[in-house]
Amino acid sequence: MAQLLTLTGQLRLVGFALIVMGLVHTALPRILGWPADLRASSLLTRQVSYAHLVFIALTCALLGTLPLAFAPDLLTGAPLPTFLLCAQTLFWGLRWIMEFAYFSPRLWRGHRLRTGGHAGLTVLWTWVTAVFATASLHVLW
């Protein structure tokens, strides 16, 4: 259990969480009511929406596989792993910013499930970004 609190352990946990997030995307259209919302949209809009969903799910899963499978390698300080850590810090940090800068509070205020989702995602993106930032700083200094 104490090993989960190490930087290697946290990277692995983040990796696992990101893979789960990728899998959650398979249920996201039903959770968000996309079939009904997209029914009135053009075929192109529907297909682009679902195609983007698949690639976002795949991106989450693949970005999660790196720290889950290669956490010790990411902490070696070699140029490629250092770049990957810094890139993930930037990527997930921007996702954290989007939670506040792009998504309107009108989407979740007054709706229990969506408010819980917003709070949960805020915690998730904060943790993911903090772990990658800590790992990046660890190898850079």
Short mmCIF file of N, CA and C in Angstrom, two decimals:
data_model
loop_
_atom_site.label_atom_id
_atom_site.label_comp_id
_atom_site.label_asym_id
_atom_site.label_seq_id
_atom_site.Cartn_x
_atom_site.Cartn_y
_atom_site.Cartn_z
N MET A 1 0.82 -1.20 0.00
CA MET A 1 0.00 0.00 0.00
C MET A 1 0.86 1.26 0.00
N ALA A 2 1.94 1.25 0.77
CA ALA A 2 2.83 2.41 0.83
C ALA A 2 3.45 2.69 -0.54
N GLN A 3 3.60 1.65 -1.35
CA GLN A 3 4.20 1.82 -2.68
C GLN A 3 3.31 2.67 -3.59
N LEU A 4 2.00 2.67 -3.33
CA LEU A 4 1.09 3.49 -4.13
C LEU A 4 1.31 4.97 -3.89
N LEU A 5 1.93 5.31 -2.76
CA LEU A 5 2.17 6.71 -2.43
C LEU A 5 3.46 7.23 -3.04
N THR A 6 4.29 6.35 -3.59
CA THR A 6 5.52 6.79 -4.25
C THR A 6 5.17 7.41 -5.60
N LEU A 7 6.12 8.11 -6.18
CA LEU A 7 5.88 8.73 -7.49
C LEU A 7 5.61 7.66 -8.55
N THR A 8 6.35 6.57 -8.49
CA THR A 8 6.10 5.46 -9.42
C THR A 8 4.69 4.91 -9.23
N GLY A 9 4.29 4.73 -7.98
CA GLY A 9 2.95 4.23 -7.69
C GLY A 9 1.86 5.18 -8.16
N GLN A 10 2.09 6.48 -7.96
CA GLN A 10 1.10 7.47 -8.40
C GLN A 10 1.00 7.50 -9.93
N LEU A 11 2.15 7.38 -10.61
CA LEU A 11 2.11 7.33 -12.07
C LEU A 11 1.30 6.12 -12.55
N ARG A 12 1.51 5.00 -11.90
CA ARG A 12 0.75 3.79 -12.29
C ARG A 12 -0.75 3.97 -12.03
N LEU A 13 -1.09 4.57 -10.88
CA LEU A 13 -2.50 4.82 -10.59
C LEU A 13 -3.13 5.77 -11.60
N VAL A 14 -2.39 6.82 -11.96
CA VAL A 14 -2.87 7.75 -12.97
C VAL A 14 -3.09 7.02 -14.29
N GLY A 15 -2.14 6.16 -14.65
CA GLY A 15 -2.28 5.38 -15.87
C GLY A 15 -3.54 4.53 -15.85
N PHE A 16 -3.77 3.87 -14.74
CA PHE A 16 -4.97 3.04 -14.60
C PHE A 16 -6.23 3.91 -14.72
N ALA A 17 -6.23 5.07 -14.05
CA ALA A 17 -7.40 5.96 -14.10
C ALA A 17 -7.66 6.44 -15.52
N LEU A 18 -6.61 6.73 -16.27
CA LEU A 18 -6.79 7.20 -17.64
C LEU A 18 -7.33 6.09 -18.55
N ILE A 19 -6.89 4.87 -18.32
CA ILE A 19 -7.44 3.75 -19.09
C ILE A 19 -8.92 3.57 -18.76
N VAL A 20 -9.27 3.67 -17.48
CA VAL A 20 -10.68 3.59 -17.09
C VAL A 20 -11.47 4.73 -17.75
N MET A 21 -10.88 5.92 -17.78
CA MET A 21 -11.55 7.05 -18.42
C MET A 21 -11.79 6.75 -19.91
N GLY A 22 -10.83 6.13 -20.55
CA GLY A 22 -11.02 5.74 -21.94
C GLY A 22 -12.19 4.78 -22.09
N LEU A 23 -12.28 3.82 -21.18
CA LEU A 23 -13.38 2.85 -21.22
C LEU A 23 -14.73 3.50 -20.93
N VAL A 24 -14.74 4.47 -20.02
CA VAL A 24 -15.98 5.18 -19.67
C VAL A 24 -16.57 5.87 -20.90
N HIS A 25 -15.70 6.28 -21.80
CA HIS A 25 -16.18 6.96 -23.00
C HIS A 25 -17.12 6.09 -23.84
N THR A 26 -17.06 4.77 -23.66
CA THR A 26 -17.99 3.91 -24.41
C THR A 26 -19.43 4.11 -23.95
N ALA A 27 -19.62 4.52 -22.71
CA ALA A 27 -20.97 4.76 -22.18
C ALA A 27 -21.36 6.23 -22.22
N LEU A 28 -20.42 7.09 -22.53
CA LEU A 28 -20.67 8.53 -22.48
C LEU A 28 -21.84 9.00 -23.34
N PRO A 29 -22.00 8.52 -24.56
CA PRO A 29 -23.15 8.98 -25.35
C PRO A 29 -24.49 8.74 -24.66
N ARG A 30 -24.64 7.56 -24.03
CA ARG A 30 -25.90 7.28 -23.32
C ARG A 30 -26.04 8.17 -22.09
N ILE A 31 -24.94 8.33 -21.34
CA ILE A 31 -24.97 9.14 -20.12
C ILE A 31 -25.37 10.58 -20.45
N LEU A 32 -24.82 11.12 -21.54
CA LEU A 32 -25.06 12.51 -21.90
C LEU A 32 -26.27 12.71 -22.81
N GLY A 33 -26.92 11.61 -23.18
CA GLY A 33 -28.12 11.71 -24.02
C GLY A 33 -27.83 12.09 -25.46
N TRP A 34 -26.69 11.67 -25.97
CA TRP A 34 -26.33 12.03 -27.35
C TRP A 34 -27.29 11.51 -28.40
N PRO A 35 -27.77 10.27 -28.31
CA PRO A 35 -28.65 9.79 -29.40
C PRO A 35 -29.83 10.75 -29.64
N ALA A 36 -30.47 11.20 -28.59
CA ALA A 36 -31.61 12.12 -28.75
C ALA A 36 -31.13 13.48 -29.25
N ASP A 37 -30.03 13.98 -28.68
CA ASP A 37 -29.51 15.29 -29.08
C ASP A 37 -29.05 15.30 -30.53
N LEU A 38 -28.42 14.22 -30.95
CA LEU A 38 -27.84 14.19 -32.30
C LEU A 38 -28.83 13.74 -33.38
N ARG A 39 -29.99 13.26 -32.97
CA ARG A 39 -30.98 12.77 -33.95
C ARG A 39 -31.33 13.85 -34.97
N ALA A 40 -31.44 15.08 -34.52
CA ALA A 40 -31.81 16.18 -35.41
C ALA A 40 -30.61 16.73 -36.19
N SER A 41 -29.41 16.26 -35.86
CA SER A 41 -28.21 16.75 -36.54
C SER A 41 -28.03 16.04 -37.88
N SER A 42 -27.17 16.62 -38.68
CA SER A 42 -26.86 15.99 -39.97
C SER A 42 -26.07 14.71 -39.74
N LEU A 43 -26.06 13.86 -40.73
CA LEU A 43 -25.29 12.61 -40.66
C LEU A 43 -23.82 12.92 -40.41
N LEU A 44 -23.30 13.95 -41.06
CA LEU A 44 -21.89 14.32 -40.88
C LEU A 44 -21.60 14.68 -39.42
N THR A 45 -22.45 15.51 -38.82
CA THR A 45 -22.25 15.91 -37.43
C THR A 45 -22.31 14.70 -36.50
N ARG A 46 -23.27 13.82 -36.72
CA ARG A 46 -23.37 12.61 -35.88
C ARG A 46 -22.12 11.75 -36.01
N GLN A 47 -21.69 11.51 -37.24
CA GLN A 47 -20.54 10.64 -37.44
C GLN A 47 -19.25 11.27 -36.91
N VAL A 48 -19.08 12.57 -37.10
CA VAL A 48 -17.89 13.24 -36.57
C VAL A 48 -17.90 13.19 -35.04
N SER A 49 -19.06 13.39 -34.43
CA SER A 49 -19.16 13.34 -32.96
C SER A 49 -18.73 11.98 -32.43
N TYR A 50 -19.24 10.92 -33.02
CA TYR A 50 -18.89 9.57 -32.55
C TYR A 50 -17.45 9.21 -32.90
N ALA A 51 -16.96 9.65 -34.05
CA ALA A 51 -15.56 9.37 -34.41
C ALA A 51 -14.62 10.07 -33.43
N HIS A 52 -14.93 11.32 -33.09
CA HIS A 52 -14.10 12.04 -32.11
C HIS A 52 -14.14 11.35 -30.75
N LEU A 53 -15.30 10.87 -30.38
CA LEU A 53 -15.43 10.15 -29.11
C LEU A 53 -14.52 8.93 -29.08
N VAL A 54 -14.48 8.18 -30.17
CA VAL A 54 -13.63 6.99 -30.24
C VAL A 54 -12.16 7.38 -30.09
N PHE A 55 -11.75 8.45 -30.78
CA PHE A 55 -10.35 8.84 -30.70
C PHE A 55 -9.99 9.46 -29.36
N ILE A 56 -10.92 10.13 -28.71
CA ILE A 56 -10.66 10.63 -27.35
C ILE A 56 -10.51 9.45 -26.40
N ALA A 57 -11.37 8.46 -26.52
CA ALA A 57 -11.27 7.26 -25.68
C ALA A 57 -9.94 6.56 -25.90
N LEU A 58 -9.55 6.41 -27.16
CA LEU A 58 -8.28 5.77 -27.48
C LEU A 58 -7.10 6.58 -26.96
N THR A 59 -7.17 7.90 -27.08
CA THR A 59 -6.11 8.77 -26.57
C THR A 59 -5.97 8.60 -25.06
N CYS A 60 -7.08 8.62 -24.34
CA CYS A 60 -7.03 8.43 -22.88
C CYS A 60 -6.38 7.09 -22.54
N ALA A 61 -6.82 6.04 -23.22
CA ALA A 61 -6.30 4.70 -22.92
C ALA A 61 -4.81 4.60 -23.25
N LEU A 62 -4.40 5.12 -24.39
CA LEU A 62 -2.98 5.02 -24.77
C LEU A 62 -2.10 5.89 -23.88
N LEU A 63 -2.58 7.10 -23.55
CA LEU A 63 -1.80 7.95 -22.65
C LEU A 63 -1.74 7.36 -21.25
N GLY A 64 -2.73 6.58 -20.88
CA GLY A 64 -2.71 5.90 -19.59
C GLY A 64 -1.81 4.68 -19.58
N THR A 65 -1.67 4.04 -20.73
CA THR A 65 -0.83 2.84 -20.81
C THR A 65 0.63 3.17 -20.52
N LEU A 66 1.09 4.34 -20.97
CA LEU A 66 2.50 4.73 -20.74
C LEU A 66 2.88 4.69 -19.26
N PRO A 67 2.21 5.46 -18.39
CA PRO A 67 2.62 5.42 -16.99
C PRO A 67 2.27 4.11 -16.28
N LEU A 68 1.21 3.44 -16.71
CA LEU A 68 0.86 2.18 -16.07
C LEU A 68 1.94 1.13 -16.34
N ALA A 69 2.38 1.04 -17.56
CA ALA A 69 3.33 -0.01 -17.94
C ALA A 69 4.79 0.40 -17.79
N PHE A 70 5.07 1.71 -17.86
CA PHE A 70 6.46 2.14 -17.92
C PHE A 70 6.82 3.22 -16.91
N ALA A 71 6.16 3.25 -15.76
CA ALA A 71 6.42 4.30 -14.76
C ALA A 71 7.90 4.41 -14.40
N PRO A 72 8.60 3.32 -14.07
CA PRO A 72 10.02 3.46 -13.73
C PRO A 72 10.86 4.03 -14.89
N ASP A 73 10.53 3.61 -16.10
CA ASP A 73 11.26 4.12 -17.27
C ASP A 73 11.03 5.61 -17.48
N LEU A 74 9.83 6.08 -17.18
CA LEU A 74 9.52 7.50 -17.33
C LEU A 74 10.32 8.37 -16.36
N LEU A 75 10.78 7.78 -15.28
CA LEU A 75 11.49 8.55 -14.24
C LEU A 75 13.01 8.46 -14.36
N THR A 76 13.51 7.94 -15.47
CA THR A 76 14.97 7.78 -15.63
C THR A 76 15.68 9.09 -15.91
N GLY A 77 14.96 10.08 -16.41
CA GLY A 77 15.60 11.35 -16.76
C GLY A 77 16.15 11.36 -18.18
N ALA A 78 15.99 10.28 -18.92
CA ALA A 78 16.42 10.25 -20.32
C ALA A 78 15.55 11.22 -21.13
N PRO A 79 16.06 11.69 -22.27
CA PRO A 79 15.32 12.72 -23.02
C PRO A 79 13.90 12.33 -23.44
N LEU A 80 13.71 11.15 -24.00
CA LEU A 80 12.36 10.77 -24.46
C LEU A 80 11.36 10.66 -23.31
N PRO A 81 11.68 9.93 -22.24
CA PRO A 81 10.72 9.88 -21.13
C PRO A 81 10.44 11.26 -20.51
N THR A 82 11.47 12.10 -20.44
CA THR A 82 11.28 13.44 -19.90
C THR A 82 10.32 14.23 -20.78
N PHE A 83 10.52 14.13 -22.09
CA PHE A 83 9.61 14.79 -23.03
C PHE A 83 8.18 14.28 -22.84
N LEU A 84 8.02 12.97 -22.73
CA LEU A 84 6.68 12.39 -22.57
C LEU A 84 6.01 12.88 -21.29
N LEU A 85 6.76 12.96 -20.20
CA LEU A 85 6.19 13.48 -18.95
C LEU A 85 5.76 14.93 -19.10
N CYS A 86 6.64 15.75 -19.69
CA CYS A 86 6.31 17.16 -19.88
C CYS A 86 5.12 17.34 -20.82
N ALA A 87 5.06 16.52 -21.87
CA ALA A 87 3.94 16.59 -22.82
C ALA A 87 2.63 16.22 -22.13
N GLN A 88 2.66 15.18 -21.30
CA GLN A 88 1.43 14.79 -20.59
C GLN A 88 1.04 15.86 -19.57
N THR A 89 2.02 16.50 -18.94
CA THR A 89 1.71 17.59 -18.01
C THR A 89 0.98 18.70 -18.76
N LEU A 90 1.49 19.08 -19.92
CA LEU A 90 0.86 20.11 -20.73
C LEU A 90 -0.54 19.69 -21.18
N PHE A 91 -0.65 18.48 -21.71
CA PHE A 91 -1.92 17.97 -22.23
C PHE A 91 -2.99 17.97 -21.14
N TRP A 92 -2.70 17.35 -20.00
CA TRP A 92 -3.71 17.23 -18.95
C TRP A 92 -3.90 18.54 -18.22
N GLY A 93 -2.87 19.39 -18.18
CA GLY A 93 -3.03 20.72 -17.60
C GLY A 93 -4.00 21.55 -18.43
N LEU A 94 -3.88 21.44 -19.76
CA LEU A 94 -4.83 22.14 -20.63
C LEU A 94 -6.24 21.58 -20.47
N ARG A 95 -6.35 20.29 -20.25
CA ARG A 95 -7.68 19.69 -20.02
C ARG A 95 -8.28 20.24 -18.72
N TRP A 96 -7.43 20.42 -17.71
CA TRP A 96 -7.87 20.99 -16.43
C TRP A 96 -8.39 22.42 -16.66
N ILE A 97 -7.64 23.20 -17.42
CA ILE A 97 -8.05 24.58 -17.71
C ILE A 97 -9.39 24.60 -18.45
N MET A 98 -9.56 23.69 -19.39
CA MET A 98 -10.81 23.63 -20.15
C MET A 98 -12.03 23.40 -19.25
N GLU A 99 -11.83 22.67 -18.17
CA GLU A 99 -12.93 22.39 -17.25
C GLU A 99 -13.54 23.70 -16.73
N PHE A 100 -12.72 24.74 -16.61
CA PHE A 100 -13.18 26.02 -16.07
C PHE A 100 -13.34 27.09 -17.14
N ALA A 101 -12.44 27.12 -18.11
CA ALA A 101 -12.43 28.20 -19.09
C ALA A 101 -13.40 27.97 -20.25
N TYR A 102 -13.73 26.73 -20.54
CA TYR A 102 -14.57 26.46 -21.71
C TYR A 102 -15.98 25.99 -21.33
N PHE A 103 -16.08 25.01 -20.45
CA PHE A 103 -17.39 24.45 -20.12
C PHE A 103 -18.18 25.41 -19.23
N SER A 104 -19.33 25.81 -19.70
CA SER A 104 -20.17 26.75 -18.98
C SER A 104 -20.75 26.10 -17.72
N PRO A 105 -20.77 26.83 -16.60
CA PRO A 105 -21.41 26.31 -15.39
C PRO A 105 -22.89 26.00 -15.59
N ARG A 106 -23.50 26.61 -16.61
CA ARG A 106 -24.92 26.32 -16.89
C ARG A 106 -25.12 24.86 -17.27
N LEU A 107 -24.05 24.20 -17.72
CA LEU A 107 -24.16 22.79 -18.10
C LEU A 107 -24.35 21.88 -16.89
N TRP A 108 -23.87 22.31 -15.72
CA TRP A 108 -23.93 21.42 -14.57
C TRP A 108 -24.67 21.98 -13.36
N ARG A 109 -24.77 23.29 -13.24
CA ARG A 109 -25.45 23.87 -12.07
C ARG A 109 -26.91 23.43 -12.01
N GLY A 110 -27.32 22.99 -10.81
CA GLY A 110 -28.70 22.60 -10.61
C GLY A 110 -29.03 21.19 -11.09
N HIS A 111 -28.05 20.50 -11.59
CA HIS A 111 -28.24 19.12 -12.07
C HIS A 111 -27.27 18.25 -11.29
N ARG A 112 -27.80 17.44 -10.38
CA ARG A 112 -26.96 16.69 -9.44
C ARG A 112 -25.90 15.82 -10.10
N LEU A 113 -26.29 15.05 -11.09
CA LEU A 113 -25.34 14.15 -11.75
C LEU A 113 -24.24 14.93 -12.45
N ARG A 114 -24.61 15.98 -13.16
CA ARG A 114 -23.60 16.77 -13.87
C ARG A 114 -22.73 17.57 -12.92
N THR A 115 -23.29 18.06 -11.81
CA THR A 115 -22.47 18.75 -10.81
C THR A 115 -21.46 17.79 -10.20
N GLY A 116 -21.90 16.58 -9.90
CA GLY A 116 -20.99 15.56 -9.39
C GLY A 116 -19.91 15.21 -10.40
N GLY A 117 -20.31 15.14 -11.67
CA GLY A 117 -19.34 14.87 -12.73
C GLY A 117 -18.31 15.98 -12.85
N HIS A 118 -18.77 17.22 -12.78
CA HIS A 118 -17.85 18.37 -12.84
C HIS A 118 -16.88 18.33 -11.66
N ALA A 119 -17.40 18.10 -10.47
CA ALA A 119 -16.53 18.04 -9.28
C ALA A 119 -15.54 16.88 -9.39
N GLY A 120 -16.04 15.72 -9.79
CA GLY A 120 -15.16 14.55 -9.93
C GLY A 120 -14.09 14.76 -10.98
N LEU A 121 -14.47 15.33 -12.12
CA LEU A 121 -13.49 15.58 -13.18
C LEU A 121 -12.48 16.64 -12.77
N THR A 122 -12.93 17.64 -12.00
CA THR A 122 -12.00 18.65 -11.50
C THR A 122 -10.94 18.00 -10.62
N VAL A 123 -11.37 17.12 -9.73
CA VAL A 123 -10.42 16.41 -8.86
C VAL A 123 -9.52 15.51 -9.70
N LEU A 124 -10.10 14.78 -10.65
CA LEU A 124 -9.31 13.87 -11.49
C LEU A 124 -8.25 14.63 -12.27
N TRP A 125 -8.63 15.70 -12.99
CA TRP A 125 -7.65 16.42 -13.81
C TRP A 125 -6.62 17.13 -12.94
N THR A 126 -7.00 17.58 -11.75
CA THR A 126 -6.03 18.18 -10.83
C THR A 126 -4.99 17.15 -10.42
N TRP A 127 -5.44 15.98 -10.02
CA TRP A 127 -4.54 14.90 -9.60
C TRP A 127 -3.64 14.45 -10.74
N VAL A 128 -4.23 14.18 -11.90
CA VAL A 128 -3.46 13.71 -13.06
C VAL A 128 -2.38 14.73 -13.42
N THR A 129 -2.77 15.99 -13.51
CA THR A 129 -1.81 17.04 -13.86
C THR A 129 -0.73 17.18 -12.79
N ALA A 130 -1.12 17.12 -11.52
CA ALA A 130 -0.15 17.25 -10.43
C ALA A 130 0.86 16.11 -10.44
N VAL A 131 0.40 14.90 -10.70
CA VAL A 131 1.33 13.75 -10.73
C VAL A 131 2.31 13.89 -11.89
N PHE A 132 1.81 14.23 -13.07
CA PHE A 132 2.72 14.39 -14.21
C PHE A 132 3.66 15.58 -14.01
N ALA A 133 3.16 16.68 -13.42
CA ALA A 133 4.02 17.83 -13.15
C ALA A 133 5.09 17.48 -12.13
N THR A 134 4.72 16.77 -11.09
CA THR A 134 5.69 16.34 -10.08
C THR A 134 6.75 15.44 -10.69
N ALA A 135 6.32 14.50 -11.52
CA ALA A 135 7.27 13.60 -12.19
C ALA A 135 8.18 14.38 -13.13
N SER A 136 7.62 15.35 -13.85
CA SER A 136 8.43 16.17 -14.75
C SER A 136 9.49 16.94 -13.98
N LEU A 137 9.07 17.58 -12.90
CA LEU A 137 10.03 18.34 -12.09
C LEU A 137 11.08 17.42 -11.47
N HIS A 138 10.66 16.23 -11.08
CA HIS A 138 11.58 15.24 -10.49
C HIS A 138 12.72 14.91 -11.46
N VAL A 139 12.40 14.70 -12.73
CA VAL A 139 13.44 14.33 -13.69
C VAL A 139 14.20 15.53 -14.23
N LEU A 140 13.59 16.70 -14.19
CA LEU A 140 14.28 17.89 -14.69
C LEU A 140 15.27 18.46 -13.68
N TRP A 141 15.02 18.22 -12.37
CA TRP A 141 15.93 18.76 -11.35
C TRP A 141 16.61 17.66 -10.66
#
